[in-house]
Amino acid sequence: MTQQEPDVMLNGWVDPRTRKRGNFNSAIAQLFSKTLVIAELEIRKLRHDPYDLIIRGVQPALWLLVFGQVFTRTRAIPTGDLSYLEFMAPGILAQSVLFVAIFTGGMTLIWERDLGIVHKFLASPVPRAAMVLGKAVACGVRSLSQIVIIYGLALLLGVKLNLHPWAILEVVIIVLLGAACFCIFSLIIGCLVRSRERFTGIGQLITMPLFFASNAIYPLSLMPGWLHLISSINPLTYEVDALRGAMIAHGSSIYGFGLDCTILLLTLIGLTIICGRLYPRVAM
Protein backbone atom coordinates (compact mmCIF):
# COMPACT_ATOMS: atom_id res chain seq x y z
CA MET A 1 0.00 0.00 0.00
CA THR A 2 1.52 3.26 -1.10
CA GLN A 3 1.34 6.39 0.98
CA GLN A 4 -0.61 9.16 -0.70
CA GLU A 5 1.27 12.43 -1.17
CA PRO A 6 -0.29 15.32 0.72
CA ASP A 7 -2.09 17.94 -1.36
CA VAL A 8 -0.47 20.74 0.62
CA MET A 9 3.25 20.79 1.36
CA LEU A 10 4.34 20.99 4.95
CA ASN A 11 5.65 24.30 6.27
CA GLY A 12 9.16 24.95 5.01
CA TRP A 13 8.85 22.41 2.18
CA VAL A 14 9.12 24.51 -0.99
CA ASP A 15 10.85 24.11 -4.27
CA PRO A 16 14.24 25.88 -3.84
CA ARG A 17 14.20 26.93 -7.47
CA THR A 18 10.86 28.67 -6.99
CA ARG A 19 12.18 30.41 -3.88
CA LYS A 20 15.31 31.62 -5.66
CA ARG A 21 13.25 32.82 -8.62
CA GLY A 22 10.86 34.67 -6.34
CA ASN A 23 13.69 36.28 -4.36
CA PHE A 24 15.41 37.39 -7.56
CA ASN A 25 12.24 38.92 -9.01
CA SER A 26 11.51 40.64 -5.71
CA ALA A 27 15.03 42.06 -5.53
CA ILE A 28 14.81 43.41 -9.09
CA ALA A 29 11.41 44.96 -8.40
CA GLN A 30 12.70 46.58 -5.21
CA LEU A 31 15.81 47.89 -6.96
CA PHE A 32 13.66 49.36 -9.73
CA SER A 33 11.15 51.03 -7.39
CA LYS A 34 13.81 52.46 -5.05
CA THR A 35 15.80 53.75 -8.04
CA LEU A 36 12.75 55.69 -9.23
CA VAL A 37 12.25 57.12 -5.73
CA ILE A 38 15.83 58.40 -5.56
CA ALA A 39 15.57 59.73 -9.13
CA GLU A 40 12.38 61.62 -8.25
CA LEU A 41 14.07 63.23 -5.25
CA GLU A 42 16.96 64.37 -7.44
CA ILE A 43 14.74 65.69 -10.23
CA ARG A 44 12.73 67.78 -7.75
CA LYS A 45 15.87 69.83 -7.15
CA LEU A 46 15.43 71.31 -10.63
CA ARG A 47 12.49 73.33 -9.35
CA HIS A 48 14.86 75.32 -7.13
CA ASP A 49 17.45 75.98 -9.85
CA PRO A 50 15.96 75.51 -13.35
CA TYR A 51 18.30 78.13 -14.84
CA ASP A 52 21.22 75.74 -14.38
CA LEU A 53 20.00 73.82 -17.44
CA ILE A 54 20.16 76.97 -19.57
CA ILE A 55 23.60 77.94 -18.26
CA ARG A 56 24.88 74.46 -19.17
CA GLY A 57 23.97 75.20 -22.78
CA VAL A 58 26.32 78.20 -23.09
CA GLN A 59 29.50 76.17 -23.57
CA PRO A 60 28.20 73.92 -26.40
CA ALA A 61 26.75 77.02 -28.06
CA LEU A 62 30.21 78.61 -28.12
CA TRP A 63 31.74 75.45 -29.57
CA LEU A 64 29.20 75.34 -32.40
CA LEU A 65 29.14 79.07 -33.12
CA VAL A 66 32.90 79.73 -32.92
CA PHE A 67 34.92 76.53 -33.26
CA GLY A 68 32.52 74.90 -35.70
CA GLN A 69 32.16 77.94 -37.96
CA VAL A 70 35.92 78.50 -38.17
CA PHE A 71 36.81 74.89 -39.01
CA THR A 72 33.96 74.68 -41.50
CA ARG A 73 35.51 77.55 -43.45
CA THR A 74 39.07 76.24 -43.27
CA ARG A 75 38.09 72.66 -44.23
CA ALA A 76 41.16 71.44 -42.40
CA ILE A 77 39.53 68.25 -41.13
CA PRO A 78 38.21 65.74 -43.71
CA THR A 79 34.69 64.60 -42.76
CA GLY A 80 33.58 62.83 -45.93
CA ASP A 81 30.11 63.69 -47.22
CA LEU A 82 29.23 65.65 -44.09
CA SER A 83 30.04 69.30 -43.48
CA TYR A 84 32.17 69.90 -40.43
CA LEU A 85 29.23 71.38 -38.52
CA GLU A 86 27.18 68.25 -39.24
CA PHE A 87 30.08 66.06 -38.16
CA MET A 88 30.68 68.13 -35.04
CA ALA A 89 27.11 68.63 -33.76
CA PRO A 90 26.70 65.11 -32.26
CA GLY A 91 30.12 65.42 -30.61
CA ILE A 92 29.15 68.72 -29.01
CA LEU A 93 25.93 67.18 -27.70
CA ALA A 94 27.97 64.34 -26.18
CA GLN A 95 30.41 66.87 -24.71
CA SER A 96 27.56 68.82 -23.16
CA VAL A 97 26.13 65.66 -21.60
CA LEU A 98 29.60 64.76 -20.32
CA PHE A 99 30.04 68.09 -18.56
CA VAL A 100 26.56 67.96 -17.01
CA ALA A 101 27.16 64.42 -15.73
CA ILE A 102 30.68 64.97 -14.37
CA PHE A 103 29.91 68.18 -12.50
CA THR A 104 26.50 67.07 -11.24
CA GLY A 105 27.05 63.59 -9.80
CA GLY A 106 30.13 63.80 -7.62
CA MET A 107 29.68 67.42 -6.61
CA THR A 108 26.13 66.74 -5.41
CA LEU A 109 27.34 63.72 -3.47
CA ILE A 110 30.00 65.72 -1.61
CA TRP A 111 27.49 68.46 -0.87
CA GLU A 112 25.02 65.93 0.54
CA ARG A 113 27.76 64.38 2.66
CA ASP A 114 28.61 67.75 4.18
CA LEU A 115 24.94 68.29 5.04
CA GLY A 116 24.58 64.81 6.56
CA ILE A 117 22.03 63.65 3.97
CA VAL A 118 24.17 60.73 2.82
CA HIS A 119 24.30 59.31 6.36
CA LYS A 120 20.50 59.22 6.46
CA PHE A 121 20.31 57.43 3.13
CA LEU A 122 22.91 54.87 4.21
CA ALA A 123 20.88 54.17 7.38
CA SER A 124 17.79 53.42 5.28
CA PRO A 125 17.00 50.01 3.71
CA VAL A 126 17.51 51.43 0.21
CA PRO A 127 19.99 49.28 -1.78
CA ARG A 128 23.28 51.01 -2.53
CA ALA A 129 22.87 50.29 -6.23
CA ALA A 130 19.48 52.05 -6.18
CA MET A 131 21.07 55.16 -4.67
CA VAL A 132 23.64 55.17 -7.45
CA LEU A 133 21.24 54.41 -10.30
CA GLY A 134 18.68 56.91 -9.01
CA LYS A 135 21.22 59.74 -9.29
CA ALA A 136 22.25 58.46 -12.72
CA VAL A 137 18.65 58.44 -13.98
CA ALA A 138 18.11 61.98 -12.66
CA CYS A 139 21.28 63.13 -14.38
CA GLY A 140 20.00 61.61 -17.62
CA VAL A 141 16.77 63.58 -17.28
CA ARG A 142 18.79 66.76 -16.69
CA SER A 143 20.77 66.07 -19.86
CA LEU A 144 17.65 65.86 -22.02
CA SER A 145 17.53 69.66 -22.01
CA GLN A 146 20.85 69.65 -23.88
CA ILE A 147 19.16 67.82 -26.76
CA VAL A 148 16.71 70.70 -27.16
CA ILE A 149 19.50 73.31 -27.00
CA ILE A 150 21.83 71.56 -29.46
CA TYR A 151 19.01 70.70 -31.89
CA GLY A 152 17.85 74.31 -31.87
CA LEU A 153 21.33 75.70 -32.50
CA ALA A 154 22.08 73.10 -35.15
CA LEU A 155 18.90 73.93 -37.07
CA LEU A 156 19.72 77.65 -36.94
CA LEU A 157 23.20 76.92 -38.34
CA GLY A 158 21.78 74.87 -41.21
CA VAL A 159 22.72 71.38 -39.98
CA LYS A 160 20.58 68.72 -41.65
CA LEU A 161 19.14 66.76 -38.75
CA ASN A 162 17.22 63.52 -38.84
CA LEU A 163 13.89 64.50 -37.27
CA HIS A 164 12.22 61.12 -37.62
CA PRO A 165 10.60 60.11 -34.29
CA TRP A 166 12.56 56.85 -34.16
CA ALA A 167 15.86 58.70 -34.69
CA ILE A 168 14.99 61.18 -31.93
CA LEU A 169 14.14 58.25 -29.63
CA GLU A 170 17.56 56.73 -30.37
CA VAL A 171 19.21 60.04 -29.47
CA VAL A 172 17.28 60.16 -26.18
CA ILE A 173 18.32 56.59 -25.33
CA ILE A 174 21.99 57.29 -26.03
CA VAL A 175 21.94 60.54 -24.05
CA LEU A 176 20.37 58.77 -21.07
CA LEU A 177 22.94 55.96 -21.20
CA GLY A 178 25.89 58.31 -21.69
CA ALA A 179 24.78 60.64 -18.91
CA ALA A 180 24.25 57.71 -16.54
CA CYS A 181 27.71 56.27 -17.27
CA PHE A 182 29.58 59.50 -16.67
CA CYS A 183 27.42 60.47 -13.70
CA ILE A 184 28.33 57.22 -11.94
CA PHE A 185 31.97 57.72 -12.92
CA SER A 186 31.71 61.13 -11.25
CA LEU A 187 30.10 59.53 -8.18
CA ILE A 188 33.05 57.14 -7.90
CA ILE A 189 35.40 60.12 -7.81
CA GLY A 190 33.12 61.76 -5.24
CA CYS A 191 33.38 58.65 -3.06
CA LEU A 192 37.17 58.87 -3.08
CA VAL A 193 37.89 62.58 -2.63
CA ARG A 194 37.14 64.55 0.53
CA SER A 195 36.50 68.11 -0.65
CA ARG A 196 34.63 69.99 -3.36
CA GLU A 197 37.77 71.87 -4.37
CA ARG A 198 39.68 68.65 -5.03
CA PHE A 199 36.74 67.21 -6.95
CA THR A 200 36.55 70.32 -9.13
CA GLY A 201 40.22 69.99 -9.97
CA ILE A 202 39.93 66.30 -10.82
CA GLY A 203 36.76 66.93 -12.82
CA GLN A 204 38.46 69.55 -14.96
CA LEU A 205 41.45 67.25 -15.34
CA ILE A 206 39.48 64.33 -16.77
CA THR A 207 36.74 65.97 -18.86
CA MET A 208 38.92 67.44 -21.59
CA PRO A 209 41.07 64.30 -22.07
CA LEU A 210 37.86 62.26 -22.35
CA PHE A 211 36.56 64.72 -24.92
CA PHE A 212 39.70 64.96 -27.05
CA ALA A 213 40.39 61.20 -26.83
CA SER A 214 37.15 60.52 -28.68
CA ASN A 215 35.77 61.05 -32.17
CA ALA A 216 33.76 64.12 -31.11
CA ILE A 217 35.57 66.76 -33.20
CA TYR A 218 37.76 64.73 -35.57
CA PRO A 219 37.54 61.28 -37.20
CA LEU A 220 39.23 58.26 -35.70
CA SER A 221 41.27 57.88 -38.89
CA LEU A 222 43.23 61.05 -38.07
CA MET A 223 44.37 59.77 -34.68
CA PRO A 224 47.83 58.29 -34.07
CA GLY A 225 47.89 54.66 -33.03
CA TRP A 226 48.21 55.26 -29.28
CA LEU A 227 45.32 57.75 -29.24
CA HIS A 228 43.17 55.44 -31.36
CA LEU A 229 43.75 52.71 -28.76
CA ILE A 230 42.66 55.02 -25.94
CA SER A 231 39.58 56.13 -27.88
CA SER A 232 38.53 52.48 -28.32
CA ILE A 233 38.09 52.12 -24.54
CA ASN A 234 36.56 55.57 -24.09
CA PRO A 235 32.75 55.32 -23.62
CA LEU A 236 32.36 58.80 -25.11
CA THR A 237 33.57 57.44 -28.47
CA TYR A 238 30.64 55.04 -28.66
CA GLU A 239 28.18 57.68 -27.48
CA VAL A 240 29.32 60.06 -30.22
CA ASP A 241 29.28 57.28 -32.82
CA ALA A 242 25.67 56.37 -32.02
CA LEU A 243 24.59 60.02 -31.95
CA ARG A 244 26.22 60.69 -35.32
CA GLY A 245 24.33 57.82 -36.90
CA ALA A 246 20.96 58.76 -35.39
CA MET A 247 21.10 62.56 -35.21
CA ILE A 248 22.39 63.59 -38.66
CA ALA A 249 20.25 63.14 -41.76
CA HIS A 250 23.01 61.48 -43.80
CA GLY A 251 25.14 60.39 -40.87
CA SER A 252 26.44 56.87 -40.34
CA SER A 253 27.66 54.85 -37.38
CA ILE A 254 30.96 52.99 -37.53
CA TYR A 255 30.12 50.37 -34.92
CA GLY A 256 26.34 50.30 -35.23
CA PHE A 257 23.68 51.54 -32.84
CA GLY A 258 23.22 48.13 -31.18
CA LEU A 259 26.91 47.68 -30.36
CA ASP A 260 27.23 51.26 -29.11
CA CYS A 261 24.26 50.77 -26.77
CA THR A 262 25.61 47.43 -25.56
CA ILE A 263 29.02 48.87 -24.70
CA LEU A 264 27.45 51.83 -22.86
CA LEU A 265 25.09 49.50 -20.98
CA LEU A 266 27.89 47.15 -19.94
CA THR A 267 29.95 50.15 -18.84
CA LEU A 268 26.99 51.38 -16.82
CA ILE A 269 26.57 48.02 -15.08
CA GLY A 270 30.27 47.75 -14.25
CA LEU A 271 30.48 51.30 -12.89
CA THR A 272 27.31 50.76 -10.84
CA ILE A 273 28.80 47.69 -9.16
CA ILE A 274 32.01 49.57 -8.34
CA CYS A 275 30.21 52.67 -7.08
CA GLY A 276 27.77 50.60 -5.02
CA ARG A 277 30.69 49.07 -3.13
CA LEU A 278 32.41 52.44 -2.65
CA TYR A 279 29.29 54.37 -1.65
CA PRO A 280 29.55 53.64 2.12
CA ARG A 281 33.01 55.28 2.09
CA VAL A 282 31.29 58.65 1.74
CA ALA A 283 30.14 58.52 5.36
CA MET A 284 33.62 57.71 6.72
Coordinates of C-alpha atoms in Angstrom, one line a residue, residues 40-51 53 142:
E40 CA 12.4 61.6 -8.3
L41 CA 14.1 63.2 -5.2
E42 CA 17.0 64.4 -7.4
I43 CA 14.7 65.7 -10.2
R44 CA 12.7 67.8 -7.7
K45 CA 15.9 69.8 -7.1
L46 CA 15.4 71.3 -10.6
R47 CA 12.5 73.3 -9.3
H48 CA 14.9 75.3 -7.1
D49 CA 17.4 76.0 -9.8
P50 CA 16.0 75.5 -13.3
Y51 CA 18.3 78.1 -14.8
L53 CA 20.0 73.8 -17.4
R142 CA 18.8 66.8 -16.7

